[in-house]
CSV table of C-alpha atoms in Angstrom, one decimal:
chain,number,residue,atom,x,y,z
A,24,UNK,CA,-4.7,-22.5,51.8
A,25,UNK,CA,-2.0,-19.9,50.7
A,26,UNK,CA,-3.0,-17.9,47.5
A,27,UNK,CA,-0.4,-19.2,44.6
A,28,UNK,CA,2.4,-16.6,43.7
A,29,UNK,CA,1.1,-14.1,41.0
A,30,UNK,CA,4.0,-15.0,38.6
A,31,UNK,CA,2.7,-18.6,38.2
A,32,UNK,CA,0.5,-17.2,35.7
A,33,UNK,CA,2.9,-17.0,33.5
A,34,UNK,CA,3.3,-21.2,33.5
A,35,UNK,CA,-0.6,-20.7,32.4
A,36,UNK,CA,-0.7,-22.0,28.8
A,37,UNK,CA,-4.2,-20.1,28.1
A,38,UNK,CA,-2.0,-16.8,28.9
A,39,UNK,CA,0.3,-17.8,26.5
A,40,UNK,CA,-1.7,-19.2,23.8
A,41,UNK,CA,-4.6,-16.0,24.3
A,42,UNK,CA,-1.7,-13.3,23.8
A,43,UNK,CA,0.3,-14.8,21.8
A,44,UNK,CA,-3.1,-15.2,18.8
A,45,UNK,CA,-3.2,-11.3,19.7
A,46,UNK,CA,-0.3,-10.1,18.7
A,47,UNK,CA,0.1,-12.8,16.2
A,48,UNK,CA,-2.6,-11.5,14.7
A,49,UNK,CA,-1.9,-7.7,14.5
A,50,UNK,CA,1.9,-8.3,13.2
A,51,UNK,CA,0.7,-10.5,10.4
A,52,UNK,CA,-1.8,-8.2,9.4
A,53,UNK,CA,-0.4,-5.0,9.8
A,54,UNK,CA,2.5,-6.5,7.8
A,55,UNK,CA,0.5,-8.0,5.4
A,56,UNK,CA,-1.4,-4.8,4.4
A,57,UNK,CA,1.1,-2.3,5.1
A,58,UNK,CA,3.6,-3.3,3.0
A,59,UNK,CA,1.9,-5.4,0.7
A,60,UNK,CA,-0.4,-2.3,-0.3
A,61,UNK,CA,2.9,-0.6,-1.2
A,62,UNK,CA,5.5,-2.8,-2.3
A,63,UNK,CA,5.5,-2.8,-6.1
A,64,UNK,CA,3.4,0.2,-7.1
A,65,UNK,CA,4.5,0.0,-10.5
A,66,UNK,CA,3.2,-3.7,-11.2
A,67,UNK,CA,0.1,-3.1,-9.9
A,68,UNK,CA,-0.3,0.3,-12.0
A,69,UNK,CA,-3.3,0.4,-13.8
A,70,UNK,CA,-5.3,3.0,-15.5
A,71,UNK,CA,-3.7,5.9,-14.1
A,72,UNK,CA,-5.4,9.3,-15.5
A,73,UNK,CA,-3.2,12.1,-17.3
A,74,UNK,CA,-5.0,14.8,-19.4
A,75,UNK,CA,-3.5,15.0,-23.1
A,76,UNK,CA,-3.7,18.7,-24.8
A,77,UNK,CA,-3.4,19.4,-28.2
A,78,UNK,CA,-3.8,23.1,-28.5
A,79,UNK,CA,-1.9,22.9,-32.3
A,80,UNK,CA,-3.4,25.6,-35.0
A,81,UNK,CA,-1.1,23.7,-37.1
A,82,UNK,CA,0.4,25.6,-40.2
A,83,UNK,CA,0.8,25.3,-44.3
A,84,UNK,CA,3.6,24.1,-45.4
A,85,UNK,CA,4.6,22.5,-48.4
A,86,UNK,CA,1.4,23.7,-49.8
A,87,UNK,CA,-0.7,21.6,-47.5
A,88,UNK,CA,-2.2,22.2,-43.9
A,89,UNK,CA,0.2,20.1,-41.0
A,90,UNK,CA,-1.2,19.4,-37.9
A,91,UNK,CA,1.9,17.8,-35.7
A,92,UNK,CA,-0.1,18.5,-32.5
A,93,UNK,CA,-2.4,15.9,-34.2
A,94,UNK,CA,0.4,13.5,-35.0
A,95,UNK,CA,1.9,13.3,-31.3
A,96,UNK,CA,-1.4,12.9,-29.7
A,97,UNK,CA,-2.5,9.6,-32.2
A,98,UNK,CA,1.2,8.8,-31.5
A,99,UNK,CA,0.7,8.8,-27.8
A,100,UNK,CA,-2.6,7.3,-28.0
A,101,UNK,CA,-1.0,4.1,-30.2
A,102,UNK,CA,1.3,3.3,-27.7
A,103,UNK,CA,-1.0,3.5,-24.9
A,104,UNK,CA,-2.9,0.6,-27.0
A,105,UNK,CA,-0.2,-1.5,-25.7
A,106,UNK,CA,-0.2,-0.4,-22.2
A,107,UNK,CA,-2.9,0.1,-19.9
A,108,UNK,CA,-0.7,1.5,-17.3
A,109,UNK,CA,-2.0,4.7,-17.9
A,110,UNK,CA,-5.3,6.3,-19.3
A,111,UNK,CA,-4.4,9.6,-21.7
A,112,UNK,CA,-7.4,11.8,-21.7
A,113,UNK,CA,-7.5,14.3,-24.7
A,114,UNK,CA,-9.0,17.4,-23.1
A,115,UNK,CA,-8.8,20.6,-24.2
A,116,UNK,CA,-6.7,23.3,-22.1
A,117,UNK,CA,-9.6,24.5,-20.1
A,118,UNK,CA,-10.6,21.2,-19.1
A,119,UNK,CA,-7.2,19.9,-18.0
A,120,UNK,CA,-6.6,22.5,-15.9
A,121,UNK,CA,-10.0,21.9,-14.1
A,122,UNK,CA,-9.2,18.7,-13.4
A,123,UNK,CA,-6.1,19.2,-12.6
A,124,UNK,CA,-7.7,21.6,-9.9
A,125,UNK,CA,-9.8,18.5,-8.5
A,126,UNK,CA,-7.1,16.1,-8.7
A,127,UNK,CA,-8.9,14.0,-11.3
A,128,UNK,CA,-6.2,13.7,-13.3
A,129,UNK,CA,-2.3,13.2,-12.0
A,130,UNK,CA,-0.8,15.7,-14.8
A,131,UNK,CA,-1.1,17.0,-18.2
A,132,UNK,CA,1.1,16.7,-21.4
A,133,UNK,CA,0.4,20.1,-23.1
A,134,UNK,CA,1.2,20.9,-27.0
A,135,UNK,CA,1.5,24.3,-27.6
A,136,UNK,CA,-0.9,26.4,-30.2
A,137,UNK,CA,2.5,27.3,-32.2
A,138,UNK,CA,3.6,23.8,-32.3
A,139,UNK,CA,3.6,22.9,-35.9
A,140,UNK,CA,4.6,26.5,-36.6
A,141,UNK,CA,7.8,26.0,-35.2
A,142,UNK,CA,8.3,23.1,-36.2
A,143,UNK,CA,8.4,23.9,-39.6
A,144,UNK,CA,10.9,26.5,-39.0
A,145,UNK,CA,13.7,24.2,-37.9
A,146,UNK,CA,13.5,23.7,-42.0
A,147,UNK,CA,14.2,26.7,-43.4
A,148,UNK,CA,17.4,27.9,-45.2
A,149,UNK,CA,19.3,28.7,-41.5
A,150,UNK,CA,17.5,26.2,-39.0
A,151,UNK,CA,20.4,26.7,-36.7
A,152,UNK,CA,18.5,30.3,-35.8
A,153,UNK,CA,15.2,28.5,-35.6
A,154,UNK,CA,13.3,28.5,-32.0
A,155,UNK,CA,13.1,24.6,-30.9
A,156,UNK,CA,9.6,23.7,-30.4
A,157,UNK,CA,8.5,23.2,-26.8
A,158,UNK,CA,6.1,20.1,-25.2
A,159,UNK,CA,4.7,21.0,-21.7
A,160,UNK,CA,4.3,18.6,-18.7
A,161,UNK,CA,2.3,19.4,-15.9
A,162,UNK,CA,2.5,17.8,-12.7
A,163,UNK,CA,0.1,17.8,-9.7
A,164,UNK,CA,1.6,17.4,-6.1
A,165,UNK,CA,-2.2,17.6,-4.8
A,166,UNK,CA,-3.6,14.5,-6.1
A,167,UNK,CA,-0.5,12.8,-4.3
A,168,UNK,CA,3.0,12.9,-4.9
A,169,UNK,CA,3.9,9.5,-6.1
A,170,UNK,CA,1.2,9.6,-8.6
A,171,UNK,CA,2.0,13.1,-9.9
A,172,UNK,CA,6.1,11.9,-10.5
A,173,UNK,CA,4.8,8.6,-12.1
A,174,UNK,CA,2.3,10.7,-14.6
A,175,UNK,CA,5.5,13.1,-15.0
A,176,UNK,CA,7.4,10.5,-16.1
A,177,UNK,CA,5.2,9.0,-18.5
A,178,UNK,CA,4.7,11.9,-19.8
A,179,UNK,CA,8.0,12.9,-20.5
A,180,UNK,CA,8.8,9.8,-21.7
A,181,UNK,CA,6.3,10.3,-24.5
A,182,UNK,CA,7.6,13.7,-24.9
A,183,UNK,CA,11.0,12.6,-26.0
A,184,UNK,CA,9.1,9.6,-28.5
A,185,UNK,CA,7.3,12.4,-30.0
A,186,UNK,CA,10.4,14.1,-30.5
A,187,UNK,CA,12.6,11.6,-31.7
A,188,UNK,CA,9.9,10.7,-34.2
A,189,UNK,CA,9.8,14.4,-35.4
A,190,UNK,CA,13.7,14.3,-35.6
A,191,UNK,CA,13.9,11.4,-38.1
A,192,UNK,CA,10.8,12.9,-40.4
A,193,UNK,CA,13.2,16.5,-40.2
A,194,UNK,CA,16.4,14.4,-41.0
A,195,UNK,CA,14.5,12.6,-43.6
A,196,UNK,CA,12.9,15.6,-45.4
A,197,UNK,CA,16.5,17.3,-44.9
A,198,UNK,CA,17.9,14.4,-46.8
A,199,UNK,CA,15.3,14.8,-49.8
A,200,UNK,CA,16.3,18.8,-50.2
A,201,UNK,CA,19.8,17.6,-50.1
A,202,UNK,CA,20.5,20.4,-47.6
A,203,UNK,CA,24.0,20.4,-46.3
A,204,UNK,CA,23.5,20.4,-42.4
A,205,UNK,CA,26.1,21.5,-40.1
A,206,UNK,CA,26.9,19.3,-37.4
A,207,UNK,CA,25.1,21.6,-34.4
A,208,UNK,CA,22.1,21.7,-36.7
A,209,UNK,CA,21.9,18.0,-37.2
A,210,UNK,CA,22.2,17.3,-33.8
A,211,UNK,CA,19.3,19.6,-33.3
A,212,UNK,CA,16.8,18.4,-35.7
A,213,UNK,CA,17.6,15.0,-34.5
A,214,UNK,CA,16.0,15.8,-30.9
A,215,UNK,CA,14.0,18.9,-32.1
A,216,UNK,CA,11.5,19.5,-28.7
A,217,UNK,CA,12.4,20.9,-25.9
A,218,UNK,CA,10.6,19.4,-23.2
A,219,UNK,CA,9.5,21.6,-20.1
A,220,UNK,CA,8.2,20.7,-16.6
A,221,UNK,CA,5.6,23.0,-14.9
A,222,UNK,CA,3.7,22.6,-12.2
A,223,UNK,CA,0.0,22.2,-13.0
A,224,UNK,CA,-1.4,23.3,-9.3
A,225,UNK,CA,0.6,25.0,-7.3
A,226,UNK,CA,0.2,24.9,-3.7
A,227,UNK,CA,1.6,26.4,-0.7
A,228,UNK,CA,5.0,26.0,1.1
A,229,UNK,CA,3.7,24.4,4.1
A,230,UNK,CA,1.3,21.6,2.5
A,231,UNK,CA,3.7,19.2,3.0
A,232,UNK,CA,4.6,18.6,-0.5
A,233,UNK,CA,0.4,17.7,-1.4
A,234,UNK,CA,0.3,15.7,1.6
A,235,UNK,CA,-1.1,17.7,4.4
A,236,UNK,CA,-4.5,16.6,3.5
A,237,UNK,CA,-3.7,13.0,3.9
A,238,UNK,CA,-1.7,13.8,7.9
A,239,UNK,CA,-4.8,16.1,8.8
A,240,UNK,CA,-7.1,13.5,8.1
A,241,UNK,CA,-4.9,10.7,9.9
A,242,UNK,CA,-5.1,12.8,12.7
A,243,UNK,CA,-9.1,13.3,12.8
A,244,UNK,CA,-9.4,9.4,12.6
A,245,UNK,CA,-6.6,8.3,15.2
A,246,UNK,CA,-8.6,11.2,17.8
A,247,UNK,CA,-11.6,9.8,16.9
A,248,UNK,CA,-10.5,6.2,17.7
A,249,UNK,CA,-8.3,6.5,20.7
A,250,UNK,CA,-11.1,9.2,22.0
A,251,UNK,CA,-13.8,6.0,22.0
A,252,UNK,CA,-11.3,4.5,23.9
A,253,UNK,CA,-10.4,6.9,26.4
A,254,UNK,CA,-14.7,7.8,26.6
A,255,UNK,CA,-15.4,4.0,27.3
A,256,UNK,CA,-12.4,3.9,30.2
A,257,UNK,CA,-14.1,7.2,31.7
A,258,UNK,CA,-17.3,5.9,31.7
A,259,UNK,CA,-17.0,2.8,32.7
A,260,UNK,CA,-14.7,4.1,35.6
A,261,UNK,CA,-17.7,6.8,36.5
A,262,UNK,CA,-20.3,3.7,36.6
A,263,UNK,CA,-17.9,1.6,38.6
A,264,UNK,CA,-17.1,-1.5,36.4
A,265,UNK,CA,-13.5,-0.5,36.6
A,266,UNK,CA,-10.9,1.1,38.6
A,267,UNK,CA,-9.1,3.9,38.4
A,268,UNK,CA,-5.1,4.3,39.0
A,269,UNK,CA,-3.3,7.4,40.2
A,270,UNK,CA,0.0,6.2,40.6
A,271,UNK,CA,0.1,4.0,43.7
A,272,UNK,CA,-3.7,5.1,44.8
A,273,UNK,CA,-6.7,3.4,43.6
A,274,UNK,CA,-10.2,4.4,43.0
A,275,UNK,CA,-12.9,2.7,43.0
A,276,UNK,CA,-16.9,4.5,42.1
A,277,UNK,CA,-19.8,2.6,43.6
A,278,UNK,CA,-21.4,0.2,40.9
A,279,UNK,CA,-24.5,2.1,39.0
A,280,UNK,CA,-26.4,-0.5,37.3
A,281,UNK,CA,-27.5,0.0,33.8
A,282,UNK,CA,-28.2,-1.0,31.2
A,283,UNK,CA,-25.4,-1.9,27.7
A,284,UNK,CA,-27.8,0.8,25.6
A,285,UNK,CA,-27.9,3.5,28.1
A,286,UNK,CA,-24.1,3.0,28.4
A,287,UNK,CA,-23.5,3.3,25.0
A,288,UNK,CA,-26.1,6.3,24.8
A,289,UNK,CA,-23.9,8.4,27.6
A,290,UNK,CA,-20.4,7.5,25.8
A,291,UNK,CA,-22.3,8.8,22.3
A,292,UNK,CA,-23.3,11.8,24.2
A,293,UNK,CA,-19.8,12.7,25.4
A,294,UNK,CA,-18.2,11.7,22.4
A,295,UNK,CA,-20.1,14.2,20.3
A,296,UNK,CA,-19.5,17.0,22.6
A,297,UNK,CA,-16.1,16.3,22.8
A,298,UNK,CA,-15.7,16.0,19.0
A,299,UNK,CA,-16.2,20.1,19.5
A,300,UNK,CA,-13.1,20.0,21.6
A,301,UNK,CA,-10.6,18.0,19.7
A,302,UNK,CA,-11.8,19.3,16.3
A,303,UNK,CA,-11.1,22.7,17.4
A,304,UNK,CA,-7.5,21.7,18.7
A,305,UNK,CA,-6.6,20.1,15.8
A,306,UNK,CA,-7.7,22.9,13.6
A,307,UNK,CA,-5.5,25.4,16.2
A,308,UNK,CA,-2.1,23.6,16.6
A,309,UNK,CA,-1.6,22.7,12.7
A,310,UNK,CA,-3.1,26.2,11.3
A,311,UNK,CA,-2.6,28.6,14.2
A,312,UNK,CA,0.3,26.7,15.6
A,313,UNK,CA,2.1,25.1,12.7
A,314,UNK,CA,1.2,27.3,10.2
A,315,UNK,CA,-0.1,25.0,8.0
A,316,UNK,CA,-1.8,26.4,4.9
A,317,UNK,CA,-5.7,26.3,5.3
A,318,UNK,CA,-8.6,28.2,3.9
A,319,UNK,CA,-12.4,27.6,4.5
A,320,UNK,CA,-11.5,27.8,8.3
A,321,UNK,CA,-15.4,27.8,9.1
A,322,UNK,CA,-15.7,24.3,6.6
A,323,UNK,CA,-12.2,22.9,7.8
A,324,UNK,CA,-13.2,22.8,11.4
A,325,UNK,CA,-17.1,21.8,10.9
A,326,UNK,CA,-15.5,18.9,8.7
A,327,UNK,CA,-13.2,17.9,11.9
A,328,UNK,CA,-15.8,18.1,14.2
A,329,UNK,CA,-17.7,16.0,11.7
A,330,UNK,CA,-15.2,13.3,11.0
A,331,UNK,CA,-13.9,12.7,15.0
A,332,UNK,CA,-17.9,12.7,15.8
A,333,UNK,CA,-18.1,10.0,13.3
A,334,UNK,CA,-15.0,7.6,13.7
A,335,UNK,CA,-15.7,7.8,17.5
A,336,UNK,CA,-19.2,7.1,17.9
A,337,UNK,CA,-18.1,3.9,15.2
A,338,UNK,CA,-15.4,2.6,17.5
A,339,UNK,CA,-18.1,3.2,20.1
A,340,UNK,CA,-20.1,0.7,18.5
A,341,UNK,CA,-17.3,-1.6,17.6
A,342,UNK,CA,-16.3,-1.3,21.4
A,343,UNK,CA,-19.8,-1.8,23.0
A,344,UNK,CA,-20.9,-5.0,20.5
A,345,UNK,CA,-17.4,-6.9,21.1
A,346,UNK,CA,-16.1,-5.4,24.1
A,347,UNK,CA,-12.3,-5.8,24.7
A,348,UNK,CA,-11.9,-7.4,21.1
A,349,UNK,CA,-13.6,-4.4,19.9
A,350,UNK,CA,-10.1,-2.2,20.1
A,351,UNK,CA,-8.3,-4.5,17.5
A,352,UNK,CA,-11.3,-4.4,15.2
A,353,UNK,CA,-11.3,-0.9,15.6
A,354,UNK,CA,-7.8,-0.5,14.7
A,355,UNK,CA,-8.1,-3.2,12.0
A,356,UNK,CA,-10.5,-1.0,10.3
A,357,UNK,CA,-9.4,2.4,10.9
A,358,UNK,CA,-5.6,1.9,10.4
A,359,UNK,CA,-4.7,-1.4,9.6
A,360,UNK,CA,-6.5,-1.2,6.5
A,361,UNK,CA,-7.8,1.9,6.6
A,362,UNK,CA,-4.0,3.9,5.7
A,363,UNK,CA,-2.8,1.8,2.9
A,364,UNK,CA,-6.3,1.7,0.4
A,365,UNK,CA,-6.5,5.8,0.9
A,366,UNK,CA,-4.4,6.3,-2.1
A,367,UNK,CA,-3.3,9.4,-0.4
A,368,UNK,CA,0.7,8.5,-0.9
A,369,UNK,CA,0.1,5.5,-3.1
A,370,UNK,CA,-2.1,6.1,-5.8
A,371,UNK,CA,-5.3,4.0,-5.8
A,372,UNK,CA,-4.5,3.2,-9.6
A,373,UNK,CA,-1.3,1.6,-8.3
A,374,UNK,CA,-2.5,-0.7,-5.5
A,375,UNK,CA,-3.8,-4.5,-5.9
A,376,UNK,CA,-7.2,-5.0,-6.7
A,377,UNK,CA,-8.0,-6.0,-3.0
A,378,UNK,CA,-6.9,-2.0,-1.8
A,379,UNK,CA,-9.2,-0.6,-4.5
A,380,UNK,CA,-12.0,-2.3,-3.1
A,381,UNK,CA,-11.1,-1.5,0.2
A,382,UNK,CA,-11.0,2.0,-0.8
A,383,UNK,CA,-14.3,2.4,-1.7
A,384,UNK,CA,-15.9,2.2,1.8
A,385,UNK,CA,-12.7,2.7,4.1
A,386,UNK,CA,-13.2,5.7,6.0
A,387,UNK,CA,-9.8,7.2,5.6
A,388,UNK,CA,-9.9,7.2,2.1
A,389,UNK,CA,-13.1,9.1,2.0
A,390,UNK,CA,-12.3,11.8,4.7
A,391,UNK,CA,-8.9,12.3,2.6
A,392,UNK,CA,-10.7,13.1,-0.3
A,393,UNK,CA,-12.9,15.9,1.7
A,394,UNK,CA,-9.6,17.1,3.1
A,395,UNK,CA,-7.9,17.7,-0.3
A,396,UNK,CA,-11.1,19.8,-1.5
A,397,UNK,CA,-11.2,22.0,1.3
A,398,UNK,CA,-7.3,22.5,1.7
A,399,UNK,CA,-6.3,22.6,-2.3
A,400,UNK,CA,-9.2,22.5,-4.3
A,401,UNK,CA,-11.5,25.5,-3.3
A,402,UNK,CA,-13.7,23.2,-1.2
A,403,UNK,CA,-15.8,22.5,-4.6
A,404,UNK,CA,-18.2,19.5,-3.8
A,405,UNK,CA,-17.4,17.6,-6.8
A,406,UNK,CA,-13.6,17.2,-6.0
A,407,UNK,CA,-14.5,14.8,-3.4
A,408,UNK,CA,-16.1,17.1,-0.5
A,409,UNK,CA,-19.7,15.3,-1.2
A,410,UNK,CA,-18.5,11.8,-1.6
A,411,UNK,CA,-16.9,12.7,1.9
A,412,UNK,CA,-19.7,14.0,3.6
A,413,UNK,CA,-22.4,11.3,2.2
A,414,UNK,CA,-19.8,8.8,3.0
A,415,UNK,CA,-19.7,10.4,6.8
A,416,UNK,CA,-23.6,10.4,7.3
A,417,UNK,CA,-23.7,6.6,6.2
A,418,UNK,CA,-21.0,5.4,8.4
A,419,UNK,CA,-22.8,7.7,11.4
A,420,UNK,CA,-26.2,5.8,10.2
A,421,UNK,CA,-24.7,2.4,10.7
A,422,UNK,CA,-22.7,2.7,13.2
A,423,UNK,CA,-25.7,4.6,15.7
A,424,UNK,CA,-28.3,1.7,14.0
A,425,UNK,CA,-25.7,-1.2,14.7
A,426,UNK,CA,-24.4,-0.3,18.1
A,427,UNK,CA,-27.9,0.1,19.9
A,428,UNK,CA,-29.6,-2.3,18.1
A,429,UNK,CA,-27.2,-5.1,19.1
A,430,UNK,CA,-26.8,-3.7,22.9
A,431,UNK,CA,-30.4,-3.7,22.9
A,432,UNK,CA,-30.3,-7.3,21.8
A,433,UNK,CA,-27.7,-7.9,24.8
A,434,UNK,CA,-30.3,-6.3,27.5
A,435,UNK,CA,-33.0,-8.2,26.4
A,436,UNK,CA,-31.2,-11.6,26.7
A,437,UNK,CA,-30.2,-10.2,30.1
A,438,UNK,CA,-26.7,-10.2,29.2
A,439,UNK,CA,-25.6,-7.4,32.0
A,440,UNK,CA,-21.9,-6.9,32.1
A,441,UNK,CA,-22.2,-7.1,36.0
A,442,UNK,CA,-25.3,-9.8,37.2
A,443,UNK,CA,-27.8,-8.3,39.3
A,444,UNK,CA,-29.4,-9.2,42.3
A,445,UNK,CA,-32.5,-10.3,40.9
A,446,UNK,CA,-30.7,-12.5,38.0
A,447,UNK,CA,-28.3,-14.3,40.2
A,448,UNK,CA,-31.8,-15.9,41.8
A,449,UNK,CA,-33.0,-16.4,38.3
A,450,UNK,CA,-29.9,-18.5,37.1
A,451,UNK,CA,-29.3,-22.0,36.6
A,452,UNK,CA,-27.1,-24.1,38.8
A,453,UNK,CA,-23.6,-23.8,38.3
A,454,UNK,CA,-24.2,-20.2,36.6
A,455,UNK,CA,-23.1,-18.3,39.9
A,456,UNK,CA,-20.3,-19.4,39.9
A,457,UNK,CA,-19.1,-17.2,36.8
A,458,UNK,CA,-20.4,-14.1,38.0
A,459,UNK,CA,-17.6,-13.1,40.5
A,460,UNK,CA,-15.4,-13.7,38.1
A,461,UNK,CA,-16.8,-11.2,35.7
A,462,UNK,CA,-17.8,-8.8,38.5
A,463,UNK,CA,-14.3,-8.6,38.8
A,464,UNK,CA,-13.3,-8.2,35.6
């Protein structure tokens, strides 16, 4: 009987219906949490942290001590009652700046120590002479720039409420000394503060703009995912369960038997030695190559070694415990969710409730954090380089504990991926005739 034409498989509705629930599934998905992590950042705002500065000596005038410093911060603080949008901190200078250097905080609203001082000026016999008083925002490009421009805004827009409160008060006692104003001096106590925009942590030209961290680590996770898959295609081509193609020509290794844990063990094996390679490359084309700026060479490359070692041997797991299926879920976890709870160009403070818990075991968000402390932050441990590395040592854990204990489970159900010999006399009737199917598979 004549073989059937290899295109009838496409009147197969198990073809259909199988692919089709594939790539069903990934468009949903990756359209679900793709977009819907990002689409209305400023609904989902919550919380977001900005240090507040009052460094106002305040001044006598009137024949009383003024503290205006004092005024704007309980004004800012009032309105934030209201709104919990953002979260104002009141720090003093030395603080904000130090958490502006770990990224705790998005920017800074700074009133200056001469505040009330000059101020008070604006009143005096010629305030047309007077120095207008200045408010300071600080922005910070390396805790993300979406968040920096949001906390920039915010704080500007406070800036200007201060101000305009400040102008009717000046008006107001103006009024009382019946002072006759000229017109450019009205206009001028009326919007007193000149608002200025700094930035709080200044990085480097080629940083991307604060997001260098976030593509560095992107790139350590996609090696260490599509290297699982390239090690379990090598070794299961070296074994024999599959083919290889070159071109038109076909090879074929003869079948070594083993077992599912000692095949896991050798793709572990080469997948950390291998780490050493692509860690090293990645470290070479984006800071000898590209330029990019980098300190803490010796840290930046142990942490890449570190983070492929990790997200492969996971996808190793994945890929060993659900075989096939195992590249979705592996993709599922380590982009598909994985890119949209890092906060690294959304803020986490502006992303459903569902991201933020996301974020606090994805992987990406977590290596990201690392990155930024070693590329902007000094490398200090409490800007997130620990939370990275414990987060790291925990996912290695699991993944090593959960790959090999369920493989081991798989042996000792003898579930081989190619029967033996000695099992095909063991099975059931009507059990042989699946294994040629999956010897060829």
């Amino acid at each position: 009987m004549p073989s059937p034409e290899p295109s009838s498989v496409l009147r197969s509705p198990k073809l259909w219906i199988g692919s089709g629930l594939i790539v069903a599934v990934v468009s949903i998905l990756f359209a679900l949490l793709y977009v819907g992590g990002n689409v209305n950042p400023k609904g989902n705002l919550r919380d977001l942290p900005i240090a507040l500065v009052n460094s106002d000596r305040g001044a006598d005038t009137g024949g009383k001590h003024l503290n205006l410093g004092d005024q704007v911060v309980s004004g800012i603080e009032k309105s934030a009652a209201s709104n919990d949008s953002f979260s104002w901190q009141v720090v003093s200078r030395e603080e904000a700046d130090k958490r502006l250097g770990q990224g705790k905080v998005y920017g800074a609203l700074v009133v200056p120590e001469n505040f009330t001082a000059t101020v008070a000026a604006l009143s005096s016999p010629k305030p047309a002479d007077a120095k207008r008083p200045t408010l300071t925002v600080l922005t910070n490009q390396s805790a993300g720039s979406i968040g920096s421009s949001m906390a920039s805004q915010a704080n500007q827009k406070a800036a200007h409420a201060a101000s305009a409160q400040l102008g009717k008060e000046l008006l107001n006692r103006a009024a009382a000394q019946k002072a006759q104003l000229a017109p450019a001096s009205r206009l001028m106590l009326a919007d007193p503060v000149n608002v200025e925009v700094a930035d709080g942590h200044p990085l480097g030209s080629h940083s991307a703009m604060g997001l260098s961290a976030f593509y560095y680590a992107l790139v350590l996770v996609v090696c260490g995912m599509l290297g699982a898959n390239a090690i379990v295609s090598q070794v299961d081509t070296a074994l024999g369960y599959l083919h290889t193609d070159f071109g038109p020509f076909r090879q074929r290794m003869p079948v070594r038997h083993t077992s599912r844990v000692r095949t896991l063990a050798v793709g572990t094996v080469l997948m950390l030695g291998l780490s050493v390679v692509m860690g090293s490359l990645v470290e070479l084309a984006t800071v000898g190559i590209l330029d990019m700026d980098a300190s803490h060479l010796g840290l930046l490359w142990l942490y890449s070694v570190g983070t492929i070692a990790a997200v492969g041997v996971s996808a190793l797991a994945l890929l060993a415990v659900f075989g096939t299926p195992g590249m979705l879920v592996s993709t599922i976890v380590f982009v598909a969710m994985a890119v949209p709870s890092s906060g690294a160009t959304v803020p986490l403070e502006a992303l459903p409730g569902f991201f933020r818990t996301l974020s606090e075991f994805e992987p990406l968000r977590q290596i990201t954090g690392g990155m930024r402390s070693i590329l902007y932050y000094d490398a200090q441990a409490d800007a997130g380089l620990s939370r990275a590395w414990i987060s790291m040592g925990i996912a290695l854990v699991a993944s090593v504990l959960f790959g090999f204990g369920v493989t081991r489970l798989y042996d000792r159900k003898g579930l081989h991926r190619i029967p033996r010999p000695d099992d095909a006399a063991a099975e059931p009737a009507g059990a042989a005739d699946v294994a040629p199917a999956t010897a060829s598979a």
